[in-house]
Coordinates of C-alpha atoms in Angstrom, one line a residue:
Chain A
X8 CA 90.2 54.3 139.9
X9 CA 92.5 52.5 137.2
X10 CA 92.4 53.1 133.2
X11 CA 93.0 49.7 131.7
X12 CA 94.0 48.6 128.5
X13 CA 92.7 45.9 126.5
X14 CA 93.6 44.1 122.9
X15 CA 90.4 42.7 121.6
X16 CA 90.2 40.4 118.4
X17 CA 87.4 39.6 116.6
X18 CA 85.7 38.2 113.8
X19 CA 83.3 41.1 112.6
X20 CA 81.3 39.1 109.9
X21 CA 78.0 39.0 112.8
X22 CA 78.3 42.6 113.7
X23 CA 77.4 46.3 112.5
X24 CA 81.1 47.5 113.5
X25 CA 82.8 48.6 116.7
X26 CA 80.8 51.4 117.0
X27 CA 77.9 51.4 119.7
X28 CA 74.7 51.6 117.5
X29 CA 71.3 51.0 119.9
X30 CA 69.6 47.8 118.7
X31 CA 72.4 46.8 116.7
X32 CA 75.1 43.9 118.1
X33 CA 78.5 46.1 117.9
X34 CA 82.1 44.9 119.2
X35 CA 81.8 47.6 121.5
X36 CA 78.2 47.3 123.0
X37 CA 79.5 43.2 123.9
X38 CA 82.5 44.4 125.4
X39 CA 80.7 47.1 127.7
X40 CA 77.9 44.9 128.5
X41 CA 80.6 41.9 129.6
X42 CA 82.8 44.3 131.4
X43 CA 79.6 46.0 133.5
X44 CA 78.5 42.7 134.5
X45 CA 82.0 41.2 135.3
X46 CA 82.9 44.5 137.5
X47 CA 79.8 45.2 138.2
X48 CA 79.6 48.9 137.4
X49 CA 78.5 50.7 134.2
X50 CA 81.5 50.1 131.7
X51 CA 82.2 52.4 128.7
X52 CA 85.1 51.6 126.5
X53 CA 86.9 53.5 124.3
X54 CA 88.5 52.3 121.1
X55 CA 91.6 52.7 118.6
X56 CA 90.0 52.0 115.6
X57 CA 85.8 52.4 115.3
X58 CA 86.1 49.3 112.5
X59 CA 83.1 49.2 109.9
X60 CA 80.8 46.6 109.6
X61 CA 82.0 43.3 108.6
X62 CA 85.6 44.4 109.3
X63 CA 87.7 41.8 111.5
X64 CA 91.0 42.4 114.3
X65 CA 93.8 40.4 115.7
X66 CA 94.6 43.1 118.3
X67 CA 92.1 46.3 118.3
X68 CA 92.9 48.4 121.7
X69 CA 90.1 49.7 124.1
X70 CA 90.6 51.3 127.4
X71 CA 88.5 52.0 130.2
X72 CA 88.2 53.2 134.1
X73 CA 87.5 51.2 136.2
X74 CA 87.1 51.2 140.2
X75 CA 87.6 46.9 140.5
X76 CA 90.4 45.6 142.8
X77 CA 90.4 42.6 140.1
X78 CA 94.3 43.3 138.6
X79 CA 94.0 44.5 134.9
X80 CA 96.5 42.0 133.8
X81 CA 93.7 39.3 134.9
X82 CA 91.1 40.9 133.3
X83 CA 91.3 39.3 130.2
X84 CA 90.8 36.0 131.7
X85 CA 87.6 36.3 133.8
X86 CA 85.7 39.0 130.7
X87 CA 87.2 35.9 127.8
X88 CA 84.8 33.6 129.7
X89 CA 81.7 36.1 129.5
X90 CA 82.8 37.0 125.7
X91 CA 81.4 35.0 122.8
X92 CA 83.9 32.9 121.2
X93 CA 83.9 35.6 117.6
X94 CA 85.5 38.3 120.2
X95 CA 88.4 37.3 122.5
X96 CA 90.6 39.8 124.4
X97 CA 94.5 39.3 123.9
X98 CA 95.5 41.1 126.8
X99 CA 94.9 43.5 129.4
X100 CA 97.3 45.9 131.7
X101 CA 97.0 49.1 133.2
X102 CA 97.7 52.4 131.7
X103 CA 98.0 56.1 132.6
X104 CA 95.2 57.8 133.7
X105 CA 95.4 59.9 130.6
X106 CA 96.4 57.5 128.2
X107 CA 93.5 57.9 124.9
X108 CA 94.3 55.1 122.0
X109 CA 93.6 57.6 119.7
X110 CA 95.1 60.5 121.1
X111 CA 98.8 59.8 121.1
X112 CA 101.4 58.6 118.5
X113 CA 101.2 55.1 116.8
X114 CA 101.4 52.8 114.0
X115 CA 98.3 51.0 112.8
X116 CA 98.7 48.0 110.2
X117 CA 95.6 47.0 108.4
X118 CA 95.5 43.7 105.9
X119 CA 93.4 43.4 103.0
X120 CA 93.2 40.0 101.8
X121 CA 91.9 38.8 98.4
X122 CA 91.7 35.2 97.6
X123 CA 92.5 35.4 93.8
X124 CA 91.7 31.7 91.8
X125 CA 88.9 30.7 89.8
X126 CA 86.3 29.7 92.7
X127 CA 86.1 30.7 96.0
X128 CA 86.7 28.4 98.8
X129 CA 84.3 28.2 101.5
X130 CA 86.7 28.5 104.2
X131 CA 88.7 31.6 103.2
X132 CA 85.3 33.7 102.6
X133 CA 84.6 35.2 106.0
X134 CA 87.7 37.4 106.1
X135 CA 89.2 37.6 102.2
X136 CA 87.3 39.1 99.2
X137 CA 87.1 36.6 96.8
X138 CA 87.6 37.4 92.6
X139 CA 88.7 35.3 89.5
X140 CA 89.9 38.1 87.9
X141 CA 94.2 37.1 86.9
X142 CA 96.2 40.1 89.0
X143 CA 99.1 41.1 88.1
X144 CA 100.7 41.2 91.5
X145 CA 104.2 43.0 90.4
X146 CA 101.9 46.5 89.0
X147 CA 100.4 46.3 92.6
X148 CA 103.6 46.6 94.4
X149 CA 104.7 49.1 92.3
X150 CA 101.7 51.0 92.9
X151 CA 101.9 50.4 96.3
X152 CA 104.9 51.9 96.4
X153 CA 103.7 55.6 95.6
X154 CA 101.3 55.3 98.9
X155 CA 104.2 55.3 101.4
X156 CA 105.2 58.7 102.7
X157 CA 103.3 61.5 104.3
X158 CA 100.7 62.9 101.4
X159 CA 97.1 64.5 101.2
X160 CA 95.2 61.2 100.9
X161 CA 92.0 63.1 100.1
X162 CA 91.7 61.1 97.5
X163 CA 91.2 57.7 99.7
X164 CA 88.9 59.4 102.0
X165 CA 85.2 59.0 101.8
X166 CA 83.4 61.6 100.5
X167 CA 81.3 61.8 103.7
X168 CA 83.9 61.6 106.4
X169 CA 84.9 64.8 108.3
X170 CA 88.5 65.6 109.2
X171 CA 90.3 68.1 109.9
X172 CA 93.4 67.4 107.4
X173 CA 93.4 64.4 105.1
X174 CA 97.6 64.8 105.4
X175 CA 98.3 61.3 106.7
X176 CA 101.7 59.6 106.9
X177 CA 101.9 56.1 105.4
X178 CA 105.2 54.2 106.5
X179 CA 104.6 50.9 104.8
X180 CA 101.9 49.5 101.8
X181 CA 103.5 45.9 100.8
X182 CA 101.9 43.2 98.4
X183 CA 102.4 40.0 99.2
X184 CA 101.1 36.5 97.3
X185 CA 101.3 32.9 99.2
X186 CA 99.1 30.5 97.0
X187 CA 96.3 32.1 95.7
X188 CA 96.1 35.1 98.4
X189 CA 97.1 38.2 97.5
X190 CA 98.0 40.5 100.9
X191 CA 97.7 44.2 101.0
X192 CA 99.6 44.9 104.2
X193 CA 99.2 48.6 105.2
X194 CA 101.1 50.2 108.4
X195 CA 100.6 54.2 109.2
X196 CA 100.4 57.1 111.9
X197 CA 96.6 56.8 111.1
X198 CA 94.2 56.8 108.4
X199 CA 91.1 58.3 107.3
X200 CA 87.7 56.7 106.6
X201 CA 87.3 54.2 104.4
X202 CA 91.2 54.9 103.2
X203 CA 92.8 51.1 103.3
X204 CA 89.7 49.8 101.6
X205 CA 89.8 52.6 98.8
X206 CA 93.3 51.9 98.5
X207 CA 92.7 48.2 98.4
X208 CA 89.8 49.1 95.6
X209 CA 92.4 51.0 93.6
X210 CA 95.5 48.1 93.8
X211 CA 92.9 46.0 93.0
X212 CA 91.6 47.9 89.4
X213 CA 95.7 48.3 88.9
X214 CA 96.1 44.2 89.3
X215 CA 93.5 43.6 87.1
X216 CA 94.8 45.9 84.1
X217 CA 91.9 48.6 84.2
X218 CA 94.8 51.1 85.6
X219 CA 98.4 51.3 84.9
X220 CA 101.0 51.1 88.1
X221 CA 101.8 54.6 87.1
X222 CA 98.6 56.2 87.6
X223 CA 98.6 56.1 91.6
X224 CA 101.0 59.4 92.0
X225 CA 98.6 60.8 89.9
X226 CA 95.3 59.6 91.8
X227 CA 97.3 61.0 94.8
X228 CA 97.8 64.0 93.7
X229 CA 94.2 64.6 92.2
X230 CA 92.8 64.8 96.1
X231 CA 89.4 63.7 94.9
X232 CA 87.9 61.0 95.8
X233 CA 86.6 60.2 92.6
X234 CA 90.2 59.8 91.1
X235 CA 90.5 56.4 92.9
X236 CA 89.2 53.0 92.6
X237 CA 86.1 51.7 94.1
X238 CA 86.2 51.2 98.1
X239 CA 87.0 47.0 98.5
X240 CA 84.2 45.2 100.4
X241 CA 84.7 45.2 104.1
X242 CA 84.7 41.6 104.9
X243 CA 88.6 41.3 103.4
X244 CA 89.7 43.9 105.7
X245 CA 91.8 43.1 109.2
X246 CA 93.0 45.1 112.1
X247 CA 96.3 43.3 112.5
X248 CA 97.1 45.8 115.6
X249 CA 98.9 48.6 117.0
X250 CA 101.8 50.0 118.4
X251 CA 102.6 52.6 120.0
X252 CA 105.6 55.2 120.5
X253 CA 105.8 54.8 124.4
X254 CA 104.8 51.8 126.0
X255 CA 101.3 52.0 127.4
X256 CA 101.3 49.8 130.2
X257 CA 102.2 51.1 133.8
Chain B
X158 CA 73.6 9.0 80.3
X159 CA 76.9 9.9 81.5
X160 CA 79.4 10.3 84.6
X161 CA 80.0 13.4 86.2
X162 CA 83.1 14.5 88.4
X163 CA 82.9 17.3 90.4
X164 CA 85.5 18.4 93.6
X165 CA 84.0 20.3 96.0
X166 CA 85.4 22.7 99.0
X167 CA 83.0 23.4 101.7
X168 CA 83.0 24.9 105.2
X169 CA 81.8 22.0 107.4
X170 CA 80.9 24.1 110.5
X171 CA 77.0 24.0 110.0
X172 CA 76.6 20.6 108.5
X173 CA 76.4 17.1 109.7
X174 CA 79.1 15.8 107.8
X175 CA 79.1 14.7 104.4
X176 CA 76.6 11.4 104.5
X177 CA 72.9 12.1 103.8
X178 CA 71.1 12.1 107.0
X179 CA 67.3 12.8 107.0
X180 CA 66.1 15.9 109.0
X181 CA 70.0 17.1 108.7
X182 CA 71.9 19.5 106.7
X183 CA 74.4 17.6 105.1
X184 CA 77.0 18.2 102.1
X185 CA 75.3 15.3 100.0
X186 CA 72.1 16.2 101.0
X187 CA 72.7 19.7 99.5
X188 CA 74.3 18.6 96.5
X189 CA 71.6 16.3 95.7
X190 CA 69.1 18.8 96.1
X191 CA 70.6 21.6 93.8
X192 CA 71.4 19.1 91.3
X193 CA 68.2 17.5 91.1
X194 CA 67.0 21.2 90.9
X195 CA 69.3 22.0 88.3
X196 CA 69.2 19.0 85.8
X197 CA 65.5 18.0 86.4
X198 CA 66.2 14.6 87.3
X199 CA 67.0 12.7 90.6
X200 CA 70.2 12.6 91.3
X201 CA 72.4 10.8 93.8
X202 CA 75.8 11.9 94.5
X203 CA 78.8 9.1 95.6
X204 CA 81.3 10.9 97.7
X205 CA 85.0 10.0 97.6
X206 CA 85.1 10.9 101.6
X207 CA 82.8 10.4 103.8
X208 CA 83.9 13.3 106.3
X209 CA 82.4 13.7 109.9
X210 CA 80.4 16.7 111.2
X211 CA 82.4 19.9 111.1
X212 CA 84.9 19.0 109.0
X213 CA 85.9 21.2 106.1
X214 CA 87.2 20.2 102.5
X215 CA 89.2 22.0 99.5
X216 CA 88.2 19.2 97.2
X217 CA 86.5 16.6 98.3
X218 CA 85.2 14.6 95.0
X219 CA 81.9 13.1 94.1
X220 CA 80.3 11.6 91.4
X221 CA 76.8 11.2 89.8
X222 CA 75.0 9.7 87.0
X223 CA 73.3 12.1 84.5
X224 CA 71.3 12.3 81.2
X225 CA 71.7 16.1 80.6
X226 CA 72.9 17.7 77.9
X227 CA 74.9 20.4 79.4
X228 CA 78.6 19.6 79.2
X229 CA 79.9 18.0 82.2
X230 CA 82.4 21.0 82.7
X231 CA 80.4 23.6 82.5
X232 CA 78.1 21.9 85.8
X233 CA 80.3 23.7 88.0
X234 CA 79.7 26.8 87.3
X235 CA 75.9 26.5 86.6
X236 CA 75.8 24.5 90.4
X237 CA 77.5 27.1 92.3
X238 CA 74.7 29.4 91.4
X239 CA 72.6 27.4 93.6
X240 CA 74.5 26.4 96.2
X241 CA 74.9 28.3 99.3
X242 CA 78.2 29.8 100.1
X243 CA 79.5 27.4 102.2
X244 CA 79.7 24.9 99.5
X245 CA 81.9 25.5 96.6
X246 CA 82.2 23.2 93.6
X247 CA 85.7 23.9 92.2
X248 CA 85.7 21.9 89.1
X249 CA 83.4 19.3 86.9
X250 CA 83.9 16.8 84.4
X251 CA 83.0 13.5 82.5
X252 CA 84.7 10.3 83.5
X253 CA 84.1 6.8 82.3
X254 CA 80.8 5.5 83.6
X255 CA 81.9 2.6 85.5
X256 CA 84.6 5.6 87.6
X257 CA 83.7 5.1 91.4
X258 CA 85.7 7.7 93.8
X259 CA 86.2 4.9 96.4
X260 CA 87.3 1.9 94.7
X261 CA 90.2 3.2 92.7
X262 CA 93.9 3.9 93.5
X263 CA 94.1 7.1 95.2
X264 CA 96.1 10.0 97.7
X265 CA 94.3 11.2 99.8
X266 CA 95.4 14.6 101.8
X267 CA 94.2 16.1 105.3
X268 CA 94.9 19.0 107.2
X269 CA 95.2 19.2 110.8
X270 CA 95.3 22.5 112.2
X271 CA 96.2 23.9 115.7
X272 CA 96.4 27.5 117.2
X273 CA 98.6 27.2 119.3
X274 CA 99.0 30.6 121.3
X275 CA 97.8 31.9 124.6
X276 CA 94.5 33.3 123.8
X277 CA 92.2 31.6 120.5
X278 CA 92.0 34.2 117.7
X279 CA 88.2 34.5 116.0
X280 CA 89.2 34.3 112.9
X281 CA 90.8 31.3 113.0
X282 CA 88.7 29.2 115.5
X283 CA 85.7 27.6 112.6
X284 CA 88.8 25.4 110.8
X285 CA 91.7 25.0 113.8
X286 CA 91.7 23.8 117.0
X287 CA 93.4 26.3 119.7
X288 CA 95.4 25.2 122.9
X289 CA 97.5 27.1 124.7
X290 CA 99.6 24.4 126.2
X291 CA 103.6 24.5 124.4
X292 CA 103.5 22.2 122.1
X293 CA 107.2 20.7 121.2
X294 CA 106.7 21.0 117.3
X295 CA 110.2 18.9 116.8
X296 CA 109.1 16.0 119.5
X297 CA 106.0 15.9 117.2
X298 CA 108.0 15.6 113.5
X299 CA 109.8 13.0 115.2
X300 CA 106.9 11.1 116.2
X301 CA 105.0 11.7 112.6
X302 CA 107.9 10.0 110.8
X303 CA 106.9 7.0 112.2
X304 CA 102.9 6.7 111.1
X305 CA 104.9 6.7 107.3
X306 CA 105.0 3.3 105.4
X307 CA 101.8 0.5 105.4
X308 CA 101.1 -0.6 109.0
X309 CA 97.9 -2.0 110.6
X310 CA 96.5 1.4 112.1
X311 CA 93.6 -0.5 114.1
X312 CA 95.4 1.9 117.1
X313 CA 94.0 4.6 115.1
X314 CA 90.6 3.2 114.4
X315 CA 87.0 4.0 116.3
X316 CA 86.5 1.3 117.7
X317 CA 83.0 1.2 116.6
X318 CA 83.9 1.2 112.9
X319 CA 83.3 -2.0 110.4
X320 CA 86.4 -2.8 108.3
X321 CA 87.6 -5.8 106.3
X322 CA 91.1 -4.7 107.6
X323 CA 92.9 -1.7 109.4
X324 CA 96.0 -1.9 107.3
X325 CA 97.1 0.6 105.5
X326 CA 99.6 2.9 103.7
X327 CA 100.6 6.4 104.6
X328 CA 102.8 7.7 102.0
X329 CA 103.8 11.3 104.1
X330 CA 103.4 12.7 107.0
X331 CA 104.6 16.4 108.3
X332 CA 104.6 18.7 110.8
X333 CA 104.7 22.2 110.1
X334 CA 104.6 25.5 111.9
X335 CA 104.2 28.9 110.2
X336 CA 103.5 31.2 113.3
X337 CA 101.0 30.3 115.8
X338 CA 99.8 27.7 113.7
X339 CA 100.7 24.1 113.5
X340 CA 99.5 21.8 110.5
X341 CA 99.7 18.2 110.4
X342 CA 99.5 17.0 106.9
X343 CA 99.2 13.3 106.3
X344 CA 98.9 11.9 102.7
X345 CA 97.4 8.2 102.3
X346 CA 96.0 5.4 100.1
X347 CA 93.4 5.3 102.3
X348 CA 92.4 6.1 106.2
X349 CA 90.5 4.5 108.7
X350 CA 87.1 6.1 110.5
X351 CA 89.2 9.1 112.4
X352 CA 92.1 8.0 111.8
X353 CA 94.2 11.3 111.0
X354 CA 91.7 12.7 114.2
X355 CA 93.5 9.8 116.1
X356 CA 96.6 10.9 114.7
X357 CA 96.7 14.6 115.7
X358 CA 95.2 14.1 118.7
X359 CA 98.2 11.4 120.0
X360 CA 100.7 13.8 118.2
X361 CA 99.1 16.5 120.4
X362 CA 99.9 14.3 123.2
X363 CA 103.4 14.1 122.4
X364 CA 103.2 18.0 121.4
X365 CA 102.7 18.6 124.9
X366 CA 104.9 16.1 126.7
X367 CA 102.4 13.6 128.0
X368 CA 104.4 11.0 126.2
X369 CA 107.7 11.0 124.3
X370 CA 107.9 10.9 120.3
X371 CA 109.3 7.2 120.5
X372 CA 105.9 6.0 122.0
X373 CA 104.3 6.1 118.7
X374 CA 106.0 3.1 117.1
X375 CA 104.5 0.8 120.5
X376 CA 101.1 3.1 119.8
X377 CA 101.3 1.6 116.1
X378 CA 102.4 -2.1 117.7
X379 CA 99.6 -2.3 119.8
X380 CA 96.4 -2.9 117.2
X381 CA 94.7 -1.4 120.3
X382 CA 92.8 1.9 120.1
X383 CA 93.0 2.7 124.0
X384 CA 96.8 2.6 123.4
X385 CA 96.6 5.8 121.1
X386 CA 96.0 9.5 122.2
X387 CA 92.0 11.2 122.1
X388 CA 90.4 11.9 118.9
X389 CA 90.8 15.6 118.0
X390 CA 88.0 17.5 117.9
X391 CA 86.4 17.4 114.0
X392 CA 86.5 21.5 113.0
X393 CA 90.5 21.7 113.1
X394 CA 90.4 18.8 110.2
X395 CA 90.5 19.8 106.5
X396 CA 90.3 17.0 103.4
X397 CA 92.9 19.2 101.2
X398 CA 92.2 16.8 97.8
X399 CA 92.5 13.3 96.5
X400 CA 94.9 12.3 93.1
X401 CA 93.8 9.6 91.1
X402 CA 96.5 6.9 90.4
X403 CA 94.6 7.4 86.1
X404 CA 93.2 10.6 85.4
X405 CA 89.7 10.7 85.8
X406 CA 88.6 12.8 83.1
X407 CA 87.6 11.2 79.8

């Protein structure tokens, strides 16, 4: 038995999350189904991030055991030609037998993108949120500022979500505007529910002037999830990827 | 009765192209029928760019006769509520009545982009081609310089296509790469029937080092299509715009 390690990119417009969900088409139920067919034994993956619905990735991680004598570097090959062309692995390697994506120390960067001009274009709307509404791009940085650093993000979780603390550590929240797209680009040990969405929700009411800069130490420290913006629709979010502290593969 | 300008970006992946085609979704087709819808009257768009199946446009123009009374710039806006979201018009406005998009001094820009990386990302795979082969970005520059100036470009002409001649002028022509992606940008009086397909698919074949970059001045000597590389597949091609030589708008 081997643990492998895969880094799985998608376009998540066409399905209800990563998530398995029966009778629903999820990143994870194509990747199992693919994998149990190509090894020919019931495959169950395990991912980094369980992305919502709508939500894209350059470079989510999923492991899984495996029995095959096929090498796990070659993996990626034989299961890209079983995949659909909106989910294609990156690459594939073994790992420890104990190695969880979720149990051990990382850095996750997320990007919101918003596509900021007077009409959308048809070509950017699949993964960026479109709005006409004139941002102020320089009160977003400096709001984005106040996110770095290890805080209770209570505030940007939703109200729903369970967790044991909503401390997370945030080591970088940049702004960044090519053309007419305006990047949130978010990197942290991990975050909660919802939280780069709700942060995106809340730059985004600070860049059009409903908010001053100012006012995201105080939504901070509020730790109530009504003190921050709306949560941003899911289609402009994107799993750029992780890394993590020791190097996975064996 | 008056002229009507509008540019309009779409995302050619589920159309036939631009060119009314009966039984087929096309980009005319659907402008015609929201418009006629709209203004109560038939109308018939002219299109500045005829553009194949698949390929995607920022601002492609088009024109139409009308009698409304609603003013000619606020068409846009009352359009895109019936168009679906794969067509976007970007702007509208009167121009003289005898303004035809094709038989008045014009630059014309298109896109060609390529993934180039070793596995093809989803989110980029409805408006770029992917290969994974190296592709020798410089080799191609060199190459791209020489498709600049008025040649005959019948090398770079279907040869199934009906033209009084095949010369013509290409004012620039670059090769940039910002990551994994390549973009071939070529800016023109006027092209051929796939003629910047023909272009990006012999600069792919220089990319790659199936030729060298000095083979593209006999490619251009030659008036022969066979001497020129494949056409590139239609979906990596964008029409980025079109500048009138006069300003349209009256």
């Amino acid at each position: 038995m081997k643990r492998v390690m895969m880094r799985v990119a998608y376009d998540g417009t066409d399905y209800c999350g990563w998530q398995l969900q029966p009778g629903a088409p999820t990143i994870e139920g194509v990747l199992n189904g693919a994998l149990t067919e190509l090894l020919g034994e019931t495959i169950t993956v395990t991912g980094a991030s369980r992305t919502d619905s709508g939500v894209h990735s350059l470079g989510n991680v999923a492991v899984f055991d495996t029995e095959t004598r096929i090498p796990a570097e070659k993996i990626s090959y034989a299961l890209n030609q079983r995949l659909p062309d909106d989910i294609v692995v990156q690459e594939s390697g073994e790992v420890a037998p104990d190695f969880h994506p979720r149990h051990c120390d990382s850095r996750k960067t997320y990007e919101y993108r918003i596509l900021n001009r007077e009409f959308p274009l048809p070509t950017e709307r699949r993964d960026s949120y479109f709005t006409y509404r004139t941002l102020d791009v320089d009160a977003m940085r400096t709001a984005a500022r106040d996110i770095v650093g290890t805080h209770d993000f209570a505030s940007f979780c939703s109200a729903h979500a369970q967790t044991e603390t909503t401390v997370r550590t945030v080591y970088d929240c940049r702004v960044e505007k090519t053309g007419d797209l305006i990047c949130i680009r978010v990197t942290g040990a991990g975050f909660l529910y919802n939280m780069v969405r709700i942060i995106a929700g809340t730059l985004l009411e600070i860049g059009c002037g409903a908010r001053k800069p100012e006012a995201m130490k105080t939504i901070i420290e509020a730790c109530d999830r009504s003190a921050a913006g709306p949560t941003a629709p899911a289609h402009g979010l994107t799993m750029i990827g992780i890394e993590f502290e020791k190097k996975p593969y064996i």
